[in-house]
PDB file of C-alpha atoms and ligand atoms in Angstrom:
ATOM      1  CA  MET N 256     -49.222  25.515  15.737  1.00 91.00           C
ATOM      2  CA  ARG N 257     -46.870  26.883  13.176  1.00 95.00           C
ATOM      3  CA  LEU N 258     -43.886  24.883  11.917  1.00 96.00           C
ATOM      4  CA  LEU N 259     -40.687  25.781  13.674  1.00 95.00           C
ATOM      5  CA  LYS N 260     -37.448  25.462  11.695  1.00 93.00           C
ATOM      6  CA  LEU N 261     -35.890  22.171  12.644  1.00 93.00           C
ATOM      7  CA  ASN N 262     -32.479  23.822  13.268  1.00 90.00           C
ATOM      8  CA  LYS N 263     -34.240  25.816  16.180  1.00 91.00           C
ATOM      9  CA  ALA N 264     -35.897  22.761  17.880  1.00 90.00           C
ATOM     10  CA  PHE N 265     -33.040  22.355  20.270  1.00 88.00           C
ATOM     11  CA  THR N 266     -33.749  25.825  21.688  1.00 85.00           C
ATOM     12  CA  LEU N 267     -37.022  24.340  23.064  1.00 87.00           C
ATOM     13  CA  MET N 268     -35.055  21.858  25.169  1.00 84.00           C
ATOM     14  CA  GLU N 269     -31.707  23.653  25.986  1.00 82.00           C
ATOM     15  CA  SER N 270     -33.191  25.406  29.050  1.00 82.00           C
ATOM     16  CA  GLY N 271     -34.135  21.933  30.426  1.00 92.00           C
ATOM     17  CA  PRO N 272     -37.870  22.169  30.833  1.00 97.00           C
ATOM     18  CA  VAL N 273     -40.003  19.374  32.226  1.00 98.00           C
ATOM     19  CA  VAL N 274     -41.492  17.777  29.135  1.00 98.00           C
ATOM     20  CA  LEU N 275     -44.288  15.451  28.241  1.00 98.00           C
ATOM     21  CA  VAL N 276     -43.403  12.457  25.947  1.00 98.00           C
ATOM     22  CA  THR N 277     -46.234  10.877  24.000  1.00 98.00           C
ATOM     23  CA  THR N 278     -46.213   7.479  22.372  1.00 98.00           C
ATOM     24  CA  HIS N 279     -48.499   5.310  20.370  1.00 98.00           C
ATOM     25  CA  ASP N 280     -48.102   1.525  20.850  1.00 96.00           C
ATOM     26  CA  GLY N 281     -50.142   0.571  17.775  1.00 94.00           C
ATOM     27  CA  GLU N 282     -53.400   0.574  19.803  1.00 95.00           C
ATOM     28  CA  LYS N 283     -53.559   3.667  21.884  1.00 97.00           C
ATOM     29  CA  ASN N 284     -51.913   6.998  22.746  1.00 98.00           C
ATOM     30  CA  ASN N 285     -50.093   7.495  26.081  1.00 98.00           C
ATOM     31  CA  ILE N 286     -48.120  10.362  27.809  1.00 98.00           C
ATOM     32  CA  MET N 287     -45.443  10.380  30.480  1.00 98.00           C
ATOM     33  CA  THR N 288     -43.710  13.277  32.148  1.00 98.00           C
ATOM     34  CA  ILE N 289     -39.929  13.477  31.803  1.00 97.00           C
ATOM     35  CA  SER N 290     -37.509  15.839  33.637  1.00 96.00           C
ATOM     36  CA  TRP N 291     -34.314  13.976  32.881  1.00 95.00           C
ATOM     37  CA  THR N 292     -33.450  15.393  29.424  1.00 96.00           C
ATOM     38  CA  MET N 293     -30.527  16.558  27.497  1.00 95.00           C
ATOM     39  CA  VAL N 294     -29.729  18.262  24.142  1.00 96.00           C
ATOM     40  CA  LEU N 295     -27.004  16.391  22.522  1.00 96.00           C
ATOM     41  CA  ASP N 296     -26.359  18.664  19.441  1.00 94.00           C
ATOM     42  CA  PHE N 297     -27.885  21.284  17.161  1.00 93.00           C
ATOM     43  CA  THR N 298     -29.146  18.924  14.559  1.00 92.00           C
ATOM     44  CA  PRO N 299     -31.265  18.237  16.901  1.00 95.00           C
ATOM     45  CA  VAL N 300     -30.565  15.112  18.779  1.00 97.00           C
ATOM     46  CA  PHE N 301     -31.878  14.722  22.450  1.00 96.00           C
ATOM     47  CA  ALA N 302     -31.577  12.258  25.231  1.00 97.00           C
ATOM     48  CA  ILE N 303     -34.146  11.280  27.798  1.00 97.00           C
ATOM     49  CA  THR N 304     -33.693   8.856  30.766  1.00 97.00           C
ATOM     50  CA  THR N 305     -36.388   6.300  31.218  1.00 98.00           C
ATOM     51  CA  GLY N 306     -36.838   2.550  31.229  1.00 97.00           C
ATOM     52  CA  GLU N 307     -39.025  -0.541  31.648  1.00 96.00           C
ATOM     53  CA  TRP N 308     -40.508   0.716  34.881  1.00 96.00           C
ATOM     54  CA  ASN N 309     -42.633   2.960  32.705  1.00 97.00           C
ATOM     55  CA  TYR N 310     -45.450   1.705  30.533  1.00 98.00           C
ATOM     56  CA  SER N 311     -44.347   4.180  27.719  1.00 98.00           C
ATOM     57  CA  PHE N 312     -41.053   2.375  27.417  1.00 98.00           C
ATOM     58  CA  ALA N 313     -42.383  -0.669  25.452  1.00 97.00           C
ATOM     59  CA  ALA N 314     -43.846   1.696  22.780  1.00 97.00           C
ATOM     60  CA  LEU N 315     -40.693   3.738  22.602  1.00 98.00           C
ATOM     61  CA  ARG N 316     -38.542   0.615  22.240  1.00 97.00           C
ATOM     62  CA  GLY N 317     -41.158  -1.122  19.977  1.00 97.00           C
ATOM     63  CA  ASN N 318     -42.165   1.688  17.515  1.00 95.00           C
ATOM     64  CA  LYS N 319     -39.056   3.829  17.910  1.00 98.00           C
ATOM     65  CA  GLU N 320     -41.101   7.024  17.847  1.00 98.00           C
ATOM     66  CA  CYS N 321     -42.475   9.679  20.218  1.00 98.00           C
ATOM     67  CA  VAL N 322     -43.207  13.324  20.551  1.00 98.00           C
ATOM     68  CA  ILE N 323     -41.656  15.665  22.998  1.00 98.00           C
ATOM     69  CA  ALA N 324     -44.381  18.131  23.985  1.00 98.00           C
ATOM     70  CA  ILE N 325     -43.397  21.242  25.964  1.00 98.00           C
ATOM     71  CA  PRO N 326     -45.936  22.291  28.603  1.00 98.00           C
ATOM     72  CA  THR N 327     -46.082  25.662  30.334  1.00 98.00           C
ATOM     73  CA  VAL N 328     -46.602  26.570  34.047  1.00 98.00           C
ATOM     74  CA  ASP N 329     -50.352  26.815  33.794  1.00 98.00           C
ATOM     75  CA  MET N 330     -50.296  23.026  32.992  1.00 98.00           C
ATOM     76  CA  LEU N 331     -48.156  22.030  35.980  1.00 98.00           C
ATOM     77  CA  ASN N 332     -50.927  19.952  37.745  1.00 98.00           C
ATOM     78  CA  GLN N 333     -51.589  18.051  34.619  1.00 98.00           C
ATOM     79  CA  VAL N 334     -47.802  17.477  34.134  1.00 98.00           C
ATOM     80  CA  VAL N 335     -47.490  16.038  37.659  1.00 98.00           C
ATOM     81  CA  GLY N 336     -50.748  14.069  37.395  1.00 98.00           C
ATOM     82  CA  ILE N 337     -49.432  12.525  34.014  1.00 98.00           C
ATOM     83  CA  GLY N 338     -46.157  11.591  35.769  1.00 98.00           C
ATOM     84  CA  THR N 339     -47.970   9.930  38.754  1.00 98.00           C
ATOM     85  CA  CYS N 340     -50.324   7.509  36.964  1.00 98.00           C
ATOM     86  CA  SER N 341     -49.792   4.973  34.180  1.00 98.00           C
ATOM     87  CA  GLY N 342     -51.057   4.457  30.688  1.00 98.00           C
ATOM     88  CA  ALA N 343     -51.364   0.760  31.670  1.00 96.00           C
ATOM     89  CA  ASP N 344     -54.721   1.512  33.296  1.00 97.00           C
ATOM     90  CA  THR N 345     -55.375   5.229  32.407  1.00 98.00           C
ATOM     91  CA  ASP N 346     -56.289   7.136  29.316  1.00 98.00           C
ATOM     92  CA  LYS N 347     -54.215  10.222  30.117  1.00 98.00           C
ATOM     93  CA  PHE N 348     -55.489  12.319  27.230  1.00 98.00           C
ATOM     94  CA  ALA N 349     -59.036  11.929  28.569  1.00 98.00           C
ATOM     95  CA  LYS N 350     -58.147  12.171  32.282  1.00 98.00           C
ATOM     96  CA  PHE N 351     -56.025  15.396  31.910  1.00 98.00           C
ATOM     97  CA  LYS N 352     -58.225  16.794  29.197  1.00 98.00           C
ATOM     98  CA  LEU N 353     -55.596  17.161  26.580  1.00 98.00           C
ATOM     99  CA  THR N 354     -56.139  16.945  22.810  1.00 98.00           C
ATOM    100  CA  PRO N 355     -54.092  14.549  20.716  1.00 98.00           C
ATOM    101  CA  VAL N 356     -53.165  15.999  17.173  1.00 98.00           C
ATOM    102  CA  HIS N 357     -51.711  14.071  14.258  1.00 98.00           C
ATOM    103  CA  GLY N 358     -48.178  14.948  13.422  1.00 97.00           C
ATOM    104  CA  LYS N 359     -46.595  14.719  10.019  1.00 98.00           C
ATOM    105  CA  VAL N 360     -44.159  11.836  10.472  1.00 98.00           C
ATOM    106  CA  VAL N 361     -44.554   9.750  13.638  1.00 98.00           C
ATOM    107  CA  ARG N 362     -47.790   7.998  15.025  1.00 97.00           C
ATOM    108  CA  ALA N 363     -47.363   9.422  18.497  1.00 98.00           C
ATOM    109  CA  PRO N 364     -49.538  12.517  18.856  1.00 98.00           C
ATOM    110  CA  LEU N 365     -48.707  16.177  19.332  1.00 98.00           C
ATOM    111  CA  ILE N 366     -50.417  17.699  22.388  1.00 98.00           C
ATOM    112  CA  LYS N 367     -52.471  20.695  21.204  1.00 98.00           C
ATOM    113  CA  GLU N 368     -52.520  22.516  24.533  1.00 98.00           C
ATOM    114  CA  CYS N 369     -48.652  22.553  24.752  1.00 98.00           C
ATOM    115  CA  LEU N 370     -46.469  25.492  23.790  1.00 98.00           C
ATOM    116  CA  ALA N 371     -44.347  23.349  21.468  1.00 98.00           C
ATOM    117  CA  ASN N 372     -44.005  19.825  20.045  1.00 98.00           C
ATOM    118  CA  ILE N 373     -41.160  17.922  18.525  1.00 98.00           C
ATOM    119  CA  GLU N 374     -41.784  14.715  16.531  1.00 98.00           C
ATOM    120  CA  CYS N 375     -38.868  12.329  17.297  1.00 98.00           C
ATOM    121  CA  LYS N 376     -37.461   9.060  16.092  1.00 98.00           C
ATOM    122  CA  VAL N 377     -35.648   6.796  18.698  1.00 98.00           C
ATOM    123  CA  ILE N 378     -32.195   6.380  17.191  1.00 98.00           C
ATOM    124  CA  ASP N 379     -30.502   4.553  20.083  1.00 98.00           C
ATOM    125  CA  ILE N 380     -31.106   3.020  23.490  1.00 98.00           C
ATOM    126  CA  VAL N 381     -28.213   2.932  25.873  1.00 97.00           C
ATOM    127  CA  SER N 382     -29.581   0.270  28.218  1.00 96.00           C
ATOM    128  CA  LYS N 383     -26.726   0.379  30.768  1.00 96.00           C
ATOM    129  CA  HIS N 384     -27.873   3.968  31.739  1.00 96.00           C
ATOM    130  CA  ASN N 385     -31.518   3.786  30.574  1.00 96.00           C
ATOM    131  CA  ILE N 386     -30.786   6.535  28.058  1.00 98.00           C
ATOM    132  CA  VAL N 387     -33.119   6.918  25.057  1.00 98.00           C
ATOM    133  CA  VAL N 388     -31.526   8.933  22.285  1.00 98.00           C
ATOM    134  CA  LEU N 389     -34.032  10.846  20.001  1.00 98.00           C
ATOM    135  CA  GLU N 390     -33.723  12.638  16.726  1.00 98.00           C
ATOM    136  CA  GLY N 391     -36.181  15.472  16.240  1.00 98.00           C
ATOM    137  CA  VAL N 392     -37.674  15.365  12.734  1.00 98.00           C
ATOM    138  CA  VAL N 393     -40.373  18.053  12.797  1.00 98.00           C
ATOM    139  CA  ALA N 394     -40.831  20.884  15.318  1.00 98.00           C
ATOM    140  CA  TYR N 395     -43.874  23.085  16.045  1.00 98.00           C
ATOM    141  CA  VAL N 396     -44.457  26.127  18.149  1.00 97.00           C
ATOM    142  CA  ASP N 397     -47.736  27.839  19.211  1.00 97.00           C
ATOM    143  CA  SER N 398     -46.455  31.367  18.980  1.00 91.00           C
ATOM    144  CA  GLY N 399     -49.955  32.829  19.607  1.00 93.00           C
ATOM    145  CA  ARG N 400     -50.101  31.356  23.087  1.00 93.00           C
ATOM    146  CA  LYS N 401     -50.097  33.856  25.878  1.00 95.00           C
ATOM    147  CA  GLU N 402     -48.431  31.779  28.638  1.00 97.00           C
ATOM    148  CA  LYS N 403     -44.930  30.828  27.408  1.00 96.00           C
ATOM    149  CA  ARG N 404     -43.200  30.180  30.681  1.00 97.00           C
ATOM    150  CA  MET N 405     -41.852  26.621  31.196  1.00 97.00           C
ATOM    151  CA  VAL N 406     -41.131  24.808  34.387  1.00 97.00           C
ATOM    152  CA  HIS N 407     -38.036  23.139  35.602  1.00 96.00           C
ATOM    153  CA  ALA N 408     -38.087  20.215  38.083  1.00 95.00           C
ATOM    154  CA  VAL N 409     -35.880  20.507  41.157  1.00 91.00           C
ATOM    155  CA  GLY N 410     -36.427  16.753  41.821  1.00 91.00           C
ATOM    156  CA  ASP N 411     -37.951  17.027  45.232  1.00 91.00           C
ATOM    157  CA  GLY N 412     -41.497  17.821  44.197  1.00 92.00           C
ATOM    158  CA  THR N 413     -40.797  21.619  43.790  1.00 93.00           C
ATOM    159  CA  PHE N 414     -40.513  23.369  40.506  1.00 95.00           C
ATOM    160  CA  ILE N 415     -38.811  26.545  39.143  1.00 94.00           C
ATOM    161  CA  VAL N 416     -40.699  28.735  36.553  1.00 97.00           C
ATOM    162  CA  ASP N 417     -38.890  30.552  33.829  1.00 96.00           C
ATOM    163  CA  GLY N 418     -37.920  34.048  34.736  1.00 95.00           C
ATOM    164  CA  ARG N 419     -36.119  36.974  33.012  1.00 95.00           C
ATOM    165  CA  LYS N 420     -34.514  36.278  29.633  1.00 94.00           C
ATOM    166  CA  LEU N 421     -31.057  37.656  29.360  1.00 96.00           C
ATOM    167  CA  ASP N 422     -29.418  38.393  25.943  1.00 97.00           C
ATOM    168  CA  ARG N 423     -25.775  37.573  25.416  1.00 97.00           C
ATOM    169  CA  ARG N 424     -26.005  36.766  21.739  1.00 96.00           C
ATOM    170  CA  LYS N 425     -23.347  39.065  20.741  1.00 96.00           C
ATOM    171  CA  LEU N 426     -20.915  37.595  23.268  1.00 97.00           C
ATOM    172  CA  MET N 427     -21.804  34.110  22.073  1.00 96.00           C
ATOM    173  CA  ALA N 428     -21.702  34.861  18.387  1.00 96.00           C
ATOM    174  CA  SER N 429     -18.935  32.431  17.584  1.00 96.00           C
ATOM    175  CA  LYS N 430     -20.892  29.489  19.136  1.00 95.00           C
ATOM    176  CA  ILE N 431     -24.308  30.156  17.660  1.00 94.00           C
ATOM    177  CA  PRO N 432     -25.104  28.399  14.352  1.00 92.00           C
ATOM    178  CA  ALA N 433     -25.928  30.717  11.425  1.00 90.00           C
ATOM    179  CA  GLY N 434     -29.596  31.546  11.096  1.00 88.00           C
ATOM    180  CA  LEU N 435     -30.514  30.776  14.640  1.00 90.00           C
TER     181      LEU N 435
HETATM  182  C1  FMN B 192     -42.103  15.937  37.496  1.00 60.38           C
HETATM  183  C2  FMN B 192     -41.929  14.517  37.044  1.00 60.38           C
HETATM  184  C3  FMN B 192     -40.659  14.212  36.405  1.00 60.38           C
HETATM  185  C4  FMN B 192     -40.503  12.884  36.003  1.00 60.38           C
HETATM  186  N1  FMN B 192     -39.374  12.612  35.230  1.00 60.38           N
HETATM  187  C5  FMN B 192     -39.151  11.349  34.884  1.00 60.38           C
HETATM  188  C6  FMN B 192     -37.920  11.039  34.052  1.00 60.38           C
HETATM  189  O1  FMN B 192     -37.179  11.883  33.776  1.00 60.38           O
HETATM  190  N2  FMN B 192     -37.734   9.752  33.741  1.00 60.38           N
HETATM  191  C7  FMN B 192     -38.671   8.672  34.014  1.00 60.38           C
HETATM  192  O2  FMN B 192     -38.499   7.574  33.716  1.00 60.38           O
HETATM  193  N3  FMN B 192     -39.803   9.049  34.776  1.00 60.38           N
HETATM  194  C8  FMN B 192     -40.028  10.267  35.179  1.00 60.38           C
HETATM  195  N4  FMN B 192     -41.224  10.549  35.875  1.00 60.38           N
HETATM  196  C9  FMN B 192     -42.200   9.478  36.215  1.00 60.38           C
HETATM  197  C10 FMN B 192     -43.043   9.112  34.979  1.00 60.38           C
HETATM  198  O3  FMN B 192     -43.598  10.199  34.299  1.00 60.38           O
HETATM  199  C11 FMN B 192     -44.213   8.225  35.533  1.00 60.38           C
HETATM  200  O4  FMN B 192     -43.609   7.002  36.010  1.00 60.38           O
HETATM  201  C12 FMN B 192     -45.284   7.953  34.606  1.00 60.38           C
HETATM  202  O5  FMN B 192     -46.369   7.407  35.386  1.00 60.38           O
HETATM  203  C13 FMN B 192     -44.953   7.030  33.453  1.00 60.38           C
HETATM  204  O6  FMN B 192     -46.218   6.885  32.769  1.00 60.38           O
HETATM  205  P1  FMN B 192     -46.490   5.443  31.927  1.00 60.38           P
HETATM  206  O7  FMN B 192     -46.446   4.418  32.932  1.00 60.38           O
HETATM  207  O8  FMN B 192     -47.817   5.678  31.384  1.00 60.38           O
HETATM  208  O9  FMN B 192     -45.341   5.418  30.862  1.00 60.38           O
HETATM  209  C14 FMN B 192     -41.504  11.844  36.254  1.00 60.38           C
HETATM  210  C15 FMN B 192     -42.630  12.145  37.031  1.00 60.38           C
HETATM  211  C16 FMN B 192     -42.883  13.524  37.350  1.00 60.38           C
HETATM  212  C17 FMN B 192     -44.105  13.855  38.129  1.00 60.38           C
END
């Protein structure tokens, strides 16, 4: 993967893809699937919704680090599988044949097979609404990868795959940060 300018990292999330979130609890790596995500600003700051019902949460709260890994449509069965079992009793990297890769800043691993990865620090947890606020610190994209279509969860077990990309950059010029 090549480094992606950090000021472009939010473009990996703005379209609202289902993502994988990796953690490291001091002993082992884990992965969970997250569809409740939000971009909070350009810097980039993100939010995910999760809580104590997931094994990953203790590592998120304890180490205050994670990686948002962005899978593509060819990985959908792995994405669903990862979201329907627990790191409490499963090594998900082994079970779903994914490769953990060391990042530059956080201990949580990147996922080699994903289209992109964002190393993140947990900067806030809004307990009342189970919102975990993340600041991206390094971003990567595998631009050589053939399949680039991301998936979006409807919420009922069905998914929508990326379709046509429409260009309205000129119309939006006043809202797009310089250099994006
Ligand atoms: C498509 C999909 C989307 C999901 N989105 C979320 C989510 O946004 N928030 C959440 O807390 N759990 C979500 N889950 C459930 C977790 O991924 C699931 O509970 C997982 O087993 C947690 O892993 P862990 O116990 O190893 O942390 C989702 C699961 C699937 C299959």
